[in-house]
XYZ file of C-alpha atoms in Angstrom:
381
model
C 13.589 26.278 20.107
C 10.286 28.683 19.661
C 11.786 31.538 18.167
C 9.338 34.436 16.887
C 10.619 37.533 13.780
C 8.723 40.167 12.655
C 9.458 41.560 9.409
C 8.096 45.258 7.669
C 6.713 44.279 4.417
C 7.240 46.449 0.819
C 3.836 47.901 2.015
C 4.192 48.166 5.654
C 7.615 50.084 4.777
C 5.621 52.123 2.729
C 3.201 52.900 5.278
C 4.961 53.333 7.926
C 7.270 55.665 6.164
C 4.066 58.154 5.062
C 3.054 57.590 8.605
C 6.068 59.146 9.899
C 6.455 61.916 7.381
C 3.034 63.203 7.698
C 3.689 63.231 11.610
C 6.650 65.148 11.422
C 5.569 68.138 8.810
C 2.135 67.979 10.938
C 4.176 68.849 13.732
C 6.680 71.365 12.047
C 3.726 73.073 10.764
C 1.516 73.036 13.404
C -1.509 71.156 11.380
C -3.446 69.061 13.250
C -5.177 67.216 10.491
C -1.420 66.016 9.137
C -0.405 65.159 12.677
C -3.643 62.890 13.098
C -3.323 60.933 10.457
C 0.292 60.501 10.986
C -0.688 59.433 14.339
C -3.319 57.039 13.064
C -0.878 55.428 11.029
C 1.140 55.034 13.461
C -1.331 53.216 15.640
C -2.572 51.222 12.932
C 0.701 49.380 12.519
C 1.245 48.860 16.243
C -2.328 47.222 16.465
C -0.905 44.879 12.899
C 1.901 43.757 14.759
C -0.041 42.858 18.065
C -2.684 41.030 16.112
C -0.064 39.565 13.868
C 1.644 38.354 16.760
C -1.134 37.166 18.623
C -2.324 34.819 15.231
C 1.000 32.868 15.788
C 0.881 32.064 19.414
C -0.129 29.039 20.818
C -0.239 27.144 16.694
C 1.201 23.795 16.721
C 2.227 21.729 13.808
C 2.548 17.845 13.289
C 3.329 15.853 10.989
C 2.281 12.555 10.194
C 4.900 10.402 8.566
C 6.382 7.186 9.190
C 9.114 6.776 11.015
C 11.244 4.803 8.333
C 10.870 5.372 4.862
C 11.909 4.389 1.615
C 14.458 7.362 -0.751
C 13.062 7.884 -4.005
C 9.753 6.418 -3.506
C 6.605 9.308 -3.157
C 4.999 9.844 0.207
C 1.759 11.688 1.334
C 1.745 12.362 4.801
C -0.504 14.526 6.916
C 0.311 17.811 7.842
C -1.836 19.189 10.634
C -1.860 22.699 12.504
C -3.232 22.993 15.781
C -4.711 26.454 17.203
C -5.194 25.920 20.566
C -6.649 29.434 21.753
C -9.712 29.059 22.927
C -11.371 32.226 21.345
C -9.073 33.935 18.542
C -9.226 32.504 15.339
C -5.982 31.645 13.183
C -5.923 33.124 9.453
C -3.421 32.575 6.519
C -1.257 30.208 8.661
C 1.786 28.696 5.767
C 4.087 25.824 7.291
C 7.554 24.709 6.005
C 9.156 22.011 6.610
C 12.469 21.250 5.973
C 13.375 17.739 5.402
C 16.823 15.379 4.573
C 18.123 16.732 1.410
C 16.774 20.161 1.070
C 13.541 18.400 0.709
C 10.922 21.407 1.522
C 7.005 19.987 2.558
C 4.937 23.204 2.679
C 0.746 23.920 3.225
C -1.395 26.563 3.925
C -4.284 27.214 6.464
C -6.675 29.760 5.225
C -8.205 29.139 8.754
C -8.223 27.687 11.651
C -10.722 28.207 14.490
C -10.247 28.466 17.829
C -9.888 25.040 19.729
C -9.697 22.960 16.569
C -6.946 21.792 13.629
C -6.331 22.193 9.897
C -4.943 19.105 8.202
C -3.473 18.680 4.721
C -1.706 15.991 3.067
C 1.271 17.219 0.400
C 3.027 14.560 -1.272
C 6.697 14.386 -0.656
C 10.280 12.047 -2.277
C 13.019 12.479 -0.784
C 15.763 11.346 -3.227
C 18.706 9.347 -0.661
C 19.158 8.219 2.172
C 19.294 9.867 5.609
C 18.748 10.243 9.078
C 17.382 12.632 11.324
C 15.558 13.262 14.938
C 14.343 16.573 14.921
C 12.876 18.760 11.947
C 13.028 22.256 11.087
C 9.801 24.224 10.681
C 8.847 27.594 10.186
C 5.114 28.843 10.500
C 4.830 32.049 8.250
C 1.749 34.832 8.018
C 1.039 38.333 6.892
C -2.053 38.526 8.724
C -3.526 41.067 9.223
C -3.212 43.456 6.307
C -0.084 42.294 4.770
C 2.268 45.393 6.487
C 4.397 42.516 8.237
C 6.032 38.991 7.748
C 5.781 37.122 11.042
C 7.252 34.362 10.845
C 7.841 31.254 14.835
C 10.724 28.828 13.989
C 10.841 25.899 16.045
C 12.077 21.635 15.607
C 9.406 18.911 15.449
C 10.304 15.952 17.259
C 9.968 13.407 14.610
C 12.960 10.418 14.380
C 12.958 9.573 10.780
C 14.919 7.354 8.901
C 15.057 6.993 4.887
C 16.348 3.428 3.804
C 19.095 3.835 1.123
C 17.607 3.309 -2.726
C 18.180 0.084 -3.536
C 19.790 -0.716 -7.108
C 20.253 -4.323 -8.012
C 23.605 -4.866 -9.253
C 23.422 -5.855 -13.566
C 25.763 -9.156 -12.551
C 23.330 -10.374 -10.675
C 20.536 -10.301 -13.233
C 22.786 -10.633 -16.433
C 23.817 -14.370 -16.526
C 23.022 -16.182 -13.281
C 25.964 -15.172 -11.537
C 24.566 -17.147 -8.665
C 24.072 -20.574 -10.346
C 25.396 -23.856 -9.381
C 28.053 -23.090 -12.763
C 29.858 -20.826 -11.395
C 29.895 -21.491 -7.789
C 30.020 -25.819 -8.122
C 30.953 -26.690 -4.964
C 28.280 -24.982 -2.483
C 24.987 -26.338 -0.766
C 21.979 -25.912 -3.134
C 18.124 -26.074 -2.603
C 15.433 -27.226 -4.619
C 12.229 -26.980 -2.988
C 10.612 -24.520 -4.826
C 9.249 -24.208 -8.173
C 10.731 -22.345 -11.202
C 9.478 -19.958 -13.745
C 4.796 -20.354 -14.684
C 5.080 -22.667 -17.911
C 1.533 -23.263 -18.744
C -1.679 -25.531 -17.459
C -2.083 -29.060 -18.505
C -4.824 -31.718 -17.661
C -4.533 -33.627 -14.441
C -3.518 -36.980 -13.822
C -2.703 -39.503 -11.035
C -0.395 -38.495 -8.647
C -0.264 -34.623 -9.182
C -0.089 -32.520 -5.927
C -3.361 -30.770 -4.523
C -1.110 -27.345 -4.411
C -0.864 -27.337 -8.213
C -4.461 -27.487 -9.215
C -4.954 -24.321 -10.967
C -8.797 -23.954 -9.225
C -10.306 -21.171 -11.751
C -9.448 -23.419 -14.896
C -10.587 -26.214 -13.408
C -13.431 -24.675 -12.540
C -14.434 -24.219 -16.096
C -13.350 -27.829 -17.230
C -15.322 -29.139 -14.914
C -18.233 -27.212 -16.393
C -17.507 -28.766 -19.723
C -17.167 -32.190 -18.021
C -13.414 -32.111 -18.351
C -10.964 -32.387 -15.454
C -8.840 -30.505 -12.974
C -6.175 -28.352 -14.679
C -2.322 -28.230 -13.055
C -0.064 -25.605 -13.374
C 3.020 -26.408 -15.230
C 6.274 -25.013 -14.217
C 9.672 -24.818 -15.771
C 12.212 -26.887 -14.061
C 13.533 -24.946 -10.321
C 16.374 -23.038 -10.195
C 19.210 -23.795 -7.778
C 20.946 -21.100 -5.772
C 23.120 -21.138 -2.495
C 22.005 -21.829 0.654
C 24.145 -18.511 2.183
C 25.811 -15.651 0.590
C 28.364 -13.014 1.859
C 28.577 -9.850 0.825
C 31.667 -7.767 1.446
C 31.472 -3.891 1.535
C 34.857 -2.088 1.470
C 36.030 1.382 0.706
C 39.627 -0.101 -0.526
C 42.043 1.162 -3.144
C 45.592 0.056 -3.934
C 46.662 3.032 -5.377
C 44.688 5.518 -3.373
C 42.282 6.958 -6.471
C 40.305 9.157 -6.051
C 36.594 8.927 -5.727
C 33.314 10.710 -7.267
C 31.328 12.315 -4.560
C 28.409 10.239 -5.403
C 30.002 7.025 -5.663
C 29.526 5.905 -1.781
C 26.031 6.309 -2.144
C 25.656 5.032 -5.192
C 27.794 2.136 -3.292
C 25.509 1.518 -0.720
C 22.563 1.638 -3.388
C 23.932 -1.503 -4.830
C 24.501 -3.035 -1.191
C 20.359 -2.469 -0.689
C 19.452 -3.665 -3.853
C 22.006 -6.688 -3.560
C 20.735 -7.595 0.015
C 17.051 -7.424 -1.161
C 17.788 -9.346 -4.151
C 19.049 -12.073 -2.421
C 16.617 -12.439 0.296
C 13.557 -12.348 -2.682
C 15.621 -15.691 -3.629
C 15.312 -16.990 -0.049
C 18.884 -16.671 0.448
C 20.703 -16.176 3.778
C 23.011 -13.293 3.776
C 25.987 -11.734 6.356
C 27.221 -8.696 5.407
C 30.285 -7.946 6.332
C 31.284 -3.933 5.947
C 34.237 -1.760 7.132
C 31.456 1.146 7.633
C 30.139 -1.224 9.813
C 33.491 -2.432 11.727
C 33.192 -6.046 10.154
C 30.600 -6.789 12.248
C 28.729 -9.144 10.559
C 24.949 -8.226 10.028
C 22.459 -10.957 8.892
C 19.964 -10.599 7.114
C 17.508 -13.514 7.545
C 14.605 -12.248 9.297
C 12.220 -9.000 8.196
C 13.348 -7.307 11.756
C 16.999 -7.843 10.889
C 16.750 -6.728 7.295
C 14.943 -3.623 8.239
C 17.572 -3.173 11.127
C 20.436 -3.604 8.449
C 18.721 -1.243 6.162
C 18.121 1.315 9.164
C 22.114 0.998 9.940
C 22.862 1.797 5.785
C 20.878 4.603 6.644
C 23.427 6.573 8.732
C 26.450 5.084 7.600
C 29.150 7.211 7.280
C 32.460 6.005 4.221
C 35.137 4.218 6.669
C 38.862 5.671 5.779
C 41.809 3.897 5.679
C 40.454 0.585 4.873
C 43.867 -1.872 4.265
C 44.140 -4.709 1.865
C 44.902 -7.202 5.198
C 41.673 -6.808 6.355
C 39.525 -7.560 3.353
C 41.825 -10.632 2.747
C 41.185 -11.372 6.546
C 37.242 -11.560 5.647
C 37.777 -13.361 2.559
C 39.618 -16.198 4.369
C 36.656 -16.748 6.778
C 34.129 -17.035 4.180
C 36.397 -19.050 1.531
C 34.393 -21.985 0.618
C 30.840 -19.836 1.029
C 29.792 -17.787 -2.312
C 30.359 -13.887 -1.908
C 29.723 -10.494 -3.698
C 32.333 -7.966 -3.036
C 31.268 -4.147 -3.497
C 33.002 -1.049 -3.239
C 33.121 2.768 -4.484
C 36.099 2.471 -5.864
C 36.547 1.133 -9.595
C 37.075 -2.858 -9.449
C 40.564 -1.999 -11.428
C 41.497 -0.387 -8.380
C 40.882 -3.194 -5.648
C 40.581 -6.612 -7.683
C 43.449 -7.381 -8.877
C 45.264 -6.986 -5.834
C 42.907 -9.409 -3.184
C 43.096 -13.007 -3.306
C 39.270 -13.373 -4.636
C 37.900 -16.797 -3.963
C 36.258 -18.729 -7.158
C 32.882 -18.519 -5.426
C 33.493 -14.578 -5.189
C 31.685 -12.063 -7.644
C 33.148 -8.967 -7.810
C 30.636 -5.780 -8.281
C 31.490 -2.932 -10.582
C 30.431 0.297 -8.950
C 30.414 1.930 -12.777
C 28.059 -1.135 -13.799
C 27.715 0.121 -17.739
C 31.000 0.692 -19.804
C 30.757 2.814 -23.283
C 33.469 1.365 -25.839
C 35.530 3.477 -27.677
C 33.644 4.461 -30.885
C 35.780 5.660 -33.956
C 34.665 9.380 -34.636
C 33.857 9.900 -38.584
C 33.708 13.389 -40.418
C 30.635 13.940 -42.052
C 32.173 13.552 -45.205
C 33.260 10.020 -45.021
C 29.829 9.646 -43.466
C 28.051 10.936 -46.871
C 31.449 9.172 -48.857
C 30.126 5.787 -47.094
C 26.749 6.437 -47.706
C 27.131 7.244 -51.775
């Protein structure tokens, strides 16, 4: 779409309102000086609007940005306009934008000369995730003069995709939901070190990998010897993980407009939490059609993350088929999430005892008792 508008400014209105008045009393009254400059006006804003036209054509924008980007993290693309005339000049050139989520990226071009580009980079966030393949823009000047607003809509072709924010779920970093206490009976591993304790001296039989080389360079220039780091003792976590996504209720509540995304917030931040622990997920997801989705490599975690990008909430999700999942994974640890309250869906699925239900409210305010201010003062006396 390349669609052009012209629009009278306050001024041009003005003008070409004074133009026509003068013309027509010049004419009534037979005065040729009121009837020229009538006419003059007149001619004046039909050359505006042919310039002003002319300043628009052939000015293409692009934009610079990746193709898949992270919501709620900034951005600073490049923004360039193109004027590819090959003798008129463009002046006071603006460009919108219009991105996911009423996300507006506009610049201005004070000039650009003929066979040659104006580039500007304008930081952008855009706050959730989406998924688009062509962009609005709109290219916007007053030139010349200010009596019109011309404005040439037309899409950029630019496929972009904003991974979903990711929020790690508080049961995951509260108490170790993932430890060998409360899941006993899965795989564990072991080959990795635990939390930086300190540096000690070395001595026989220390690995090469735990010389701490900038301490031990300044033993040794004391005549002292190699340093090792010292770590705490490794922690164990399971080889795999599942994590179910489902859009469930038993009684058919109903649901905060936010709480799907804020759903599939907790799904990213889950997934990347578990693969910063070297853990090997599926996912499992009726948004998905229970196709399981792994996790395991960088192209299939960016893939997963590109497919939470466009979900859409799956309706009618029945209790059979979560229980279905559950059955397949039963003796594997999994994290169930959903955007409905956990009193709504827990305690009516058969939850494994390596399962670990997530709370889409996460934080819970306790009933306070309400005092007057006079038993406040009363209790402070």
């Amino acid at each position: 779409m390349n669609k052009f508008e012209a629009k009278l400014a306050k001024r041009g209105s003005f003008c070409l309102s004074l133009s026509l008045v003068m013309t027509t009393t010049g004419i009534i009254l037979k005065d040729a000086i009121f009837t020229t400059l009538g006419v003059s006006g007149i001619t004046l804003m039909i050359c505006c609007y042919i310039l002003g036209r002319l300043n628009l054509s052939n000015i293409t924008p692009k934009l610079s940005l990746p193709n898949r980007i992270h919501a709620n993290k900034r951005y600073q693309p490049a923004v360039t306009l193109t004027n590819a005339r090959n003798l008129i000049d463009c002046l006071h050139a603006k460009l919108y934008i219009a991105l996911p989520h009423e996300v507006l990226l506009d610049c201005e071009a004070r000039w650009i000369p003929a066979n040659s580009s104006a580039t500007r980079n304008v930081p952008i966030l855009i706050p959730h995730r989406s998924a688009a393949l062509d962009l609005a823009c709109k290219i916007v000047s007053s030139f010349p003069l200010g009596l019109f607003l011309f404005s040439k809509r037309k899409y950029i072709h630019h496929p972009l995709t904003v991974y979903p924010r990711p929020i790690t779920p508080v049961e995951l970093l509260d108490h170790g939901s993932l430890d060998q206490s409360t899941t006993p009976t899965i795989t564990m591993q072991s080959d990795y070190s635990g939390e930086p304790k300190g540096i000690r001296s070395w001595i026989p039989g220390d690995p090469a990998k735990s010389i701490h080389w900038p301490a031990s360079a300044r033993s040794l220039a004391r005549e002292g010897q190699l340093s090792i780091r010292e770590f705490e003792p490794p922690g164990f976590f399971p080889e795999t993980c599942a994590i179910v996504f489902h859009s469930y209720s038993h009684e058919r509540e109903m649901m905060r407009e936010d709480s799907f995304e804020r759903a599939i917030s907790l799904l990213a931040g889950t997934i990347h939490h578990l693969r910063n622990l070297n853990i090997e997920i599926t996912v499992h997801a009726d948004c998905l059609g229970w196709m399981p989705q792994k996790a395991k490599t960088r192209a299939e975690y960016y893939e997963l993350l590109a497919m939470l990008a466009e979900v859409e909430r799956a309706k009618g999700t029945e209790q059979h088929e979560i229980d279905t999942i559950l059955t397949k994974i039963n003796h594997d640890p999994s994290i169930l999430i959903s955007d409905m309250p956990i009193d709504a869906w827990a305690p009516y699925l058969t939850l494994p005892h390596t399962s670990l239900p997530i709370d889409i409210e996460q934080i819970h305010f306790s009933n306070r008792k309400v005092r007057s201010a006079k038993d406040a003062l009363t209790k402070t006396a």
